[in-house]
């Protein structure tokens, strides 16, 4: 009996996250009301507040699920690369592909910074994929580059990835932005 209760509880939680994701994508965070979420999920308002303290906590769960899906897609698409440069270029391509999922750009790059703030979103990034990018940049730049410069280069490259994804989402050529990112990566490696 306890197993069925646990499974039911998790099913309710996942239903709330799925319904909230759909509504946050369609309407945005500010225009999505909790009664609409519980109706779409087919659960009670009490069930929502059993799992999440408030709408922001539910949005955080949605953002975490999206970030985990992006990290998993990057991991799945990443084959062992011959060089650190190739690893960064292939990782960027995998990121672009993962962010092409419908609604993901809005959730992670538009809504999340506004709802969670830079620090809240940064924490989610650190928990999911930032460490991989940092390691890739560290490998690419080599041991002679000071760690603070590696961290700064990682932050700048990450911002460039996000900006490229925003442009691709607006209709820009993915191939054009992939070439641009490759040029940025190449420029990082020059002294």
PDB file of C-alpha atoms in Angstrom:
ATOM      1  CA  UNK A   1       0.000   0.000   0.000  1.00  0.00           C
ATOM      2  CA  UNK A   2       2.813   2.448   0.841  1.00  0.00           C
ATOM      3  CA  UNK A   3       4.350   1.879  -2.574  1.00  0.00           C
ATOM      4  CA  UNK A   4       1.084   2.768  -4.325  1.00  0.00           C
ATOM      5  CA  UNK A   5       0.814   5.902  -2.192  1.00  0.00           C
ATOM      6  CA  UNK A   6       4.392   6.880  -3.044  1.00  0.00           C
ATOM      7  CA  UNK A   7       3.775   6.229  -6.739  1.00  0.00           C
ATOM      8  CA  UNK A   8       0.552   8.224  -6.612  1.00  0.00           C
ATOM      9  CA  UNK A   9       2.257  11.084  -4.833  1.00  0.00           C
ATOM     10  CA  UNK A  10       5.038  11.176  -7.423  1.00  0.00           C
ATOM     11  CA  UNK A  11       2.494  10.939 -10.257  1.00  0.00           C
ATOM     12  CA  UNK A  12       0.656  13.948  -8.807  1.00  0.00           C
ATOM     13  CA  UNK A  13       3.910  15.903  -8.512  1.00  0.00           C
ATOM     14  CA  UNK A  14       4.861  15.085 -12.102  1.00  0.00           C
ATOM     15  CA  UNK A  15       1.378  15.994 -13.351  1.00  0.00           C
ATOM     16  CA  UNK A  16       1.675  19.382 -11.684  1.00  0.00           C
ATOM     17  CA  UNK A  17       5.105  19.983 -13.226  1.00  0.00           C
ATOM     18  CA  UNK A  18       3.884  18.953 -16.697  1.00  0.00           C
ATOM     19  CA  UNK A  19       0.754  21.110 -16.503  1.00  0.00           C
ATOM     20  CA  UNK A  20       2.709  24.072 -15.155  1.00  0.00           C
ATOM     21  CA  UNK A  21       5.333  23.703 -17.881  1.00  0.00           C
ATOM     22  CA  UNK A  22       2.702  23.806 -20.598  1.00  0.00           C
ATOM     23  CA  UNK A  23       0.977  26.849 -19.114  1.00  0.00           C
ATOM     24  CA  UNK A  24       4.223  28.704 -18.388  1.00  0.00           C
ATOM     25  CA  UNK A  25       5.246  28.179 -22.015  1.00  0.00           C
ATOM     26  CA  UNK A  26       1.867  29.237 -23.406  1.00  0.00           C
ATOM     27  CA  UNK A  27       1.132  32.176 -21.091  1.00  0.00           C
ATOM     28  CA  UNK A  28       4.303  32.988 -19.209  1.00  0.00           C
ATOM     29  CA  UNK A  29       4.835  32.862 -15.478  1.00  0.00           C
ATOM     30  CA  UNK A  30       3.042  36.100 -14.603  1.00  0.00           C
ATOM     31  CA  UNK A  31      -0.089  35.212 -16.570  1.00  0.00           C
ATOM     32  CA  UNK A  32      -0.390  31.680 -15.207  1.00  0.00           C
ATOM     33  CA  UNK A  33      -2.577  31.286 -12.139  1.00  0.00           C
ATOM     34  CA  UNK A  34      -2.376  28.344  -9.741  1.00  0.00           C
ATOM     35  CA  UNK A  35      -6.094  27.458 -10.228  1.00  0.00           C
ATOM     36  CA  UNK A  36      -5.342  26.994 -13.935  1.00  0.00           C
ATOM     37  CA  UNK A  37      -2.404  24.728 -13.125  1.00  0.00           C
ATOM     38  CA  UNK A  38      -4.389  22.476 -10.796  1.00  0.00           C
ATOM     39  CA  UNK A  39      -7.239  22.287 -13.319  1.00  0.00           C
ATOM     40  CA  UNK A  40      -4.837  21.341 -16.123  1.00  0.00           C
ATOM     41  CA  UNK A  41      -3.165  18.749 -13.881  1.00  0.00           C
ATOM     42  CA  UNK A  42      -6.494  17.347 -12.726  1.00  0.00           C
ATOM     43  CA  UNK A  43      -5.609  17.669  -9.037  1.00  0.00           C
ATOM     44  CA  UNK A  44      -6.789  19.722  -6.093  1.00  0.00           C
ATOM     45  CA  UNK A  45      -5.311  22.978  -4.889  1.00  0.00           C
ATOM     46  CA  UNK A  46      -4.337  21.127  -1.709  1.00  0.00           C
ATOM     47  CA  UNK A  47      -2.276  18.705  -3.790  1.00  0.00           C
ATOM     48  CA  UNK A  48      -0.403  21.631  -5.322  1.00  0.00           C
ATOM     49  CA  UNK A  49       0.475  23.049  -1.923  1.00  0.00           C
ATOM     50  CA  UNK A  50       1.342  19.618  -0.566  1.00  0.00           C
ATOM     51  CA  UNK A  51       4.134  19.400  -3.137  1.00  0.00           C
ATOM     52  CA  UNK A  52       5.122  23.041  -3.640  1.00  0.00           C
ATOM     53  CA  UNK A  53       5.166  25.994  -1.261  1.00  0.00           C
ATOM     54  CA  UNK A  54       3.940  28.366  -3.953  1.00  0.00           C
ATOM     55  CA  UNK A  55       3.884  29.034  -7.696  1.00  0.00           C
ATOM     56  CA  UNK A  56       7.542  30.090  -7.660  1.00  0.00           C
ATOM     57  CA  UNK A  57       8.551  26.759  -6.105  1.00  0.00           C
ATOM     58  CA  UNK A  58       6.602  24.971  -8.834  1.00  0.00           C
ATOM     59  CA  UNK A  59       8.300  27.093 -11.487  1.00  0.00           C
ATOM     60  CA  UNK A  60      11.655  26.208  -9.927  1.00  0.00           C
ATOM     61  CA  UNK A  61      10.792  22.514 -10.278  1.00  0.00           C
ATOM     62  CA  UNK A  62       9.913  23.093 -13.944  1.00  0.00           C
ATOM     63  CA  UNK A  63      13.211  24.944 -14.541  1.00  0.00           C
ATOM     64  CA  UNK A  64      15.179  22.183 -12.801  1.00  0.00           C
ATOM     65  CA  UNK A  65      13.484  19.535 -14.943  1.00  0.00           C
ATOM     66  CA  UNK A  66      14.288  21.520 -18.096  1.00  0.00           C
ATOM     67  CA  UNK A  67      17.917  22.069 -17.072  1.00  0.00           C
ATOM     68  CA  UNK A  68      18.266  18.353 -16.312  1.00  0.00           C
ATOM     69  CA  UNK A  69      16.822  17.506 -19.733  1.00  0.00           C
ATOM     70  CA  UNK A  70      19.311  19.858 -21.411  1.00  0.00           C
ATOM     71  CA  UNK A  71      22.225  18.321 -19.497  1.00  0.00           C
ATOM     72  CA  UNK A  72      21.043  14.801 -20.367  1.00  0.00           C
ATOM     73  CA  UNK A  73      20.701  15.710 -24.046  1.00  0.00           C
ATOM     74  CA  UNK A  74      24.200  17.189 -24.092  1.00  0.00           C
ATOM     75  CA  UNK A  75      25.607  14.117 -22.369  1.00  0.00           C
ATOM     76  CA  UNK A  76      23.796  11.813 -24.827  1.00  0.00           C
ATOM     77  CA  UNK A  77      25.011  13.757 -27.859  1.00  0.00           C
ATOM     78  CA  UNK A  78      28.578  14.105 -26.650  1.00  0.00           C
ATOM     79  CA  UNK A  79      30.904  11.505 -28.000  1.00  0.00           C
ATOM     80  CA  UNK A  80      34.513  11.417 -26.911  1.00  0.00           C
ATOM     81  CA  UNK A  81      36.201  14.222 -28.844  1.00  0.00           C
ATOM     82  CA  UNK A  82      39.689  14.082 -30.274  1.00  0.00           C
ATOM     83  CA  UNK A  83      40.591  17.522 -28.933  1.00  0.00           C
ATOM     84  CA  UNK A  84      39.318  19.897 -26.236  1.00  0.00           C
ATOM     85  CA  UNK A  85      38.307  22.338 -29.001  1.00  0.00           C
ATOM     86  CA  UNK A  86      36.187  19.680 -30.689  1.00  0.00           C
ATOM     87  CA  UNK A  87      34.589  18.862 -27.352  1.00  0.00           C
ATOM     88  CA  UNK A  88      33.564  22.504 -26.866  1.00  0.00           C
ATOM     89  CA  UNK A  89      32.252  22.862 -30.418  1.00  0.00           C
ATOM     90  CA  UNK A  90      30.309  19.585 -30.191  1.00  0.00           C
ATOM     91  CA  UNK A  91      28.995  20.567 -26.756  1.00  0.00           C
ATOM     92  CA  UNK A  92      27.753  23.876 -28.158  1.00  0.00           C
ATOM     93  CA  UNK A  93      25.997  22.059 -30.983  1.00  0.00           C
ATOM     94  CA  UNK A  94      24.391  19.665 -28.507  1.00  0.00           C
ATOM     95  CA  UNK A  95      23.276  22.633 -26.386  1.00  0.00           C
ATOM     96  CA  UNK A  96      21.685  24.288 -29.410  1.00  0.00           C
ATOM     97  CA  UNK A  97      19.867  21.039 -30.192  1.00  0.00           C
ATOM     98  CA  UNK A  98      18.674  20.571 -26.614  1.00  0.00           C
ATOM     99  CA  UNK A  99      17.415  24.139 -26.404  1.00  0.00           C
ATOM    100  CA  UNK A 100      15.381  23.645 -29.592  1.00  0.00           C
ATOM    101  CA  UNK A 101      12.751  21.710 -27.597  1.00  0.00           C
ATOM    102  CA  UNK A 102       9.504  23.685 -27.828  1.00  0.00           C
ATOM    103  CA  UNK A 103       9.182  26.207 -25.025  1.00  0.00           C
ATOM    104  CA  UNK A 104      12.606  25.588 -23.529  1.00  0.00           C
ATOM    105  CA  UNK A 105      14.093  28.934 -24.580  1.00  0.00           C
ATOM    106  CA  UNK A 106      11.170  30.803 -23.054  1.00  0.00           C
ATOM    107  CA  UNK A 107      11.347  28.831 -19.827  1.00  0.00           C
ATOM    108  CA  UNK A 108      15.107  28.858 -19.242  1.00  0.00           C
ATOM    109  CA  UNK A 109      16.315  32.036 -20.913  1.00  0.00           C
ATOM    110  CA  UNK A 110      13.380  34.429 -20.631  1.00  0.00           C
ATOM    111  CA  UNK A 111      11.143  33.445 -17.731  1.00  0.00           C
ATOM    112  CA  UNK A 112      13.668  31.850 -15.351  1.00  0.00           C
ATOM    113  CA  UNK A 113      15.957  34.890 -14.987  1.00  0.00           C
ATOM    114  CA  UNK A 114      12.937  37.094 -14.269  1.00  0.00           C
ATOM    115  CA  UNK A 115      11.292  34.672 -11.823  1.00  0.00           C
ATOM    116  CA  UNK A 116      14.318  33.165 -10.094  1.00  0.00           C
ATOM    117  CA  UNK A 117      16.845  35.947 -10.508  1.00  0.00           C
ATOM    118  CA  UNK A 118      20.386  35.556 -11.709  1.00  0.00           C
ATOM    119  CA  UNK A 119      21.470  33.772  -8.531  1.00  0.00           C
ATOM    120  CA  UNK A 120      18.560  31.311  -8.561  1.00  0.00           C
ATOM    121  CA  UNK A 121      19.114  30.426 -12.195  1.00  0.00           C
ATOM    122  CA  UNK A 122      22.866  30.281 -11.620  1.00  0.00           C
ATOM    123  CA  UNK A 123      22.353  27.698  -8.899  1.00  0.00           C
ATOM    124  CA  UNK A 124      20.314  25.536 -11.271  1.00  0.00           C
ATOM    125  CA  UNK A 125      23.011  25.899 -13.947  1.00  0.00           C
ATOM    126  CA  UNK A 126      25.743  24.926 -11.463  1.00  0.00           C
ATOM    127  CA  UNK A 127      23.792  21.840 -10.475  1.00  0.00           C
ATOM    128  CA  UNK A 128      23.311  20.643 -14.052  1.00  0.00           C
ATOM    129  CA  UNK A 129      25.789  21.580 -16.749  1.00  0.00           C
ATOM    130  CA  UNK A 130      28.044  24.445 -15.797  1.00  0.00           C
ATOM    131  CA  UNK A 131      30.700  22.109 -14.406  1.00  0.00           C
ATOM    132  CA  UNK A 132      31.007  20.357 -17.776  1.00  0.00           C
ATOM    133  CA  UNK A 133      31.517  23.611 -19.633  1.00  0.00           C
ATOM    134  CA  UNK A 134      34.024  24.814 -17.037  1.00  0.00           C
ATOM    135  CA  UNK A 135      35.979  21.567 -17.353  1.00  0.00           C
ATOM    136  CA  UNK A 136      35.893  21.853 -21.148  1.00  0.00           C
ATOM    137  CA  UNK A 137      37.178  25.425 -21.107  1.00  0.00           C
ATOM    138  CA  UNK A 138      39.853  24.462 -18.553  1.00  0.00           C
ATOM    139  CA  UNK A 139      41.012  21.594 -20.789  1.00  0.00           C
ATOM    140  CA  UNK A 140      41.008  23.837 -23.849  1.00  0.00           C
ATOM    141  CA  UNK A 141      42.926  26.708 -22.281  1.00  0.00           C
ATOM    142  CA  UNK A 142      45.428  24.466 -20.535  1.00  0.00           C
ATOM    143  CA  UNK A 143      47.068  24.489 -17.122  1.00  0.00           C
ATOM    144  CA  UNK A 144      48.982  27.756 -17.581  1.00  0.00           C
ATOM    145  CA  UNK A 145      45.824  29.896 -17.617  1.00  0.00           C
ATOM    146  CA  UNK A 146      44.869  31.088 -14.118  1.00  0.00           C
ATOM    147  CA  UNK A 147      41.631  29.633 -12.735  1.00  0.00           C
ATOM    148  CA  UNK A 148      39.923  33.021 -12.433  1.00  0.00           C
ATOM    149  CA  UNK A 149      40.490  33.580 -16.152  1.00  0.00           C
ATOM    150  CA  UNK A 150      39.085  30.120 -16.914  1.00  0.00           C
ATOM    151  CA  UNK A 151      35.977  30.933 -14.857  1.00  0.00           C
ATOM    152  CA  UNK A 152      35.568  34.293 -16.605  1.00  0.00           C
ATOM    153  CA  UNK A 153      36.009  32.736 -20.058  1.00  0.00           C
ATOM    154  CA  UNK A 154      33.440  30.066 -19.151  1.00  0.00           C
ATOM    155  CA  UNK A 155      30.896  32.685 -18.074  1.00  0.00           C
ATOM    156  CA  UNK A 156      31.414  34.656 -21.276  1.00  0.00           C
ATOM    157  CA  UNK A 157      31.184  31.582 -23.477  1.00  0.00           C
ATOM    158  CA  UNK A 158      28.043  30.447 -21.664  1.00  0.00           C
ATOM    159  CA  UNK A 159      26.468  33.861 -22.261  1.00  0.00           C
ATOM    160  CA  UNK A 160      27.395  33.613 -25.943  1.00  0.00           C
ATOM    161  CA  UNK A 161      25.747  30.171 -26.139  1.00  0.00           C
ATOM    162  CA  UNK A 162      22.571  31.579 -24.609  1.00  0.00           C
ATOM    163  CA  UNK A 163      22.532  34.607 -26.911  1.00  0.00           C
ATOM    164  CA  UNK A 164      23.024  32.354 -29.931  1.00  0.00           C
ATOM    165  CA  UNK A 165      20.107  30.178 -28.830  1.00  0.00           C
ATOM    166  CA  UNK A 166      17.895  33.254 -28.439  1.00  0.00           C
ATOM    167  CA  UNK A 167      18.773  34.331 -31.975  1.00  0.00           C
ATOM    168  CA  UNK A 168      18.175  30.840 -33.365  1.00  0.00           C
ATOM    169  CA  UNK A 169      14.816  30.750 -31.587  1.00  0.00           C
ATOM    170  CA  UNK A 170      13.917  34.033 -33.318  1.00  0.00           C
ATOM    171  CA  UNK A 171      14.590  32.418 -36.681  1.00  0.00           C
ATOM    172  CA  UNK A 172      18.335  32.782 -37.066  1.00  0.00           C
ATOM    173  CA  UNK A 173      20.404  30.148 -38.792  1.00  0.00           C
ATOM    174  CA  UNK A 174      21.670  27.514 -36.373  1.00  0.00           C
ATOM    175  CA  UNK A 175      24.573  26.782 -38.715  1.00  0.00           C
ATOM    176  CA  UNK A 176      25.568  30.456 -38.756  1.00  0.00           C
ATOM    177  CA  UNK A 177      25.591  30.653 -34.955  1.00  0.00           C
ATOM    178  CA  UNK A 178      27.437  27.352 -34.635  1.00  0.00           C
ATOM    179  CA  UNK A 179      30.170  28.751 -36.880  1.00  0.00           C
ATOM    180  CA  UNK A 180      30.209  31.943 -34.800  1.00  0.00           C
ATOM    181  CA  UNK A 181      30.594  29.993 -31.580  1.00  0.00           C
ATOM    182  CA  UNK A 182      33.439  27.981 -33.146  1.00  0.00           C
ATOM    183  CA  UNK A 183      35.183  31.272 -33.973  1.00  0.00           C
ATOM    184  CA  UNK A 184      34.736  32.463 -30.390  1.00  0.00           C
ATOM    185  CA  UNK A 185      36.182  29.209 -29.100  1.00  0.00           C
ATOM    186  CA  UNK A 186      39.124  29.578 -31.445  1.00  0.00           C
ATOM    187  CA  UNK A 187      39.673  33.165 -30.225  1.00  0.00           C
ATOM    188  CA  UNK A 188      39.705  31.920 -26.604  1.00  0.00           C
ATOM    189  CA  UNK A 189      42.650  29.686 -27.421  1.00  0.00           C
ATOM    190  CA  UNK A 190      44.807  32.471 -28.809  1.00  0.00           C
ATOM    191  CA  UNK A 191      47.245  34.343 -26.596  1.00  0.00           C
TER     192      UNK A 191
END
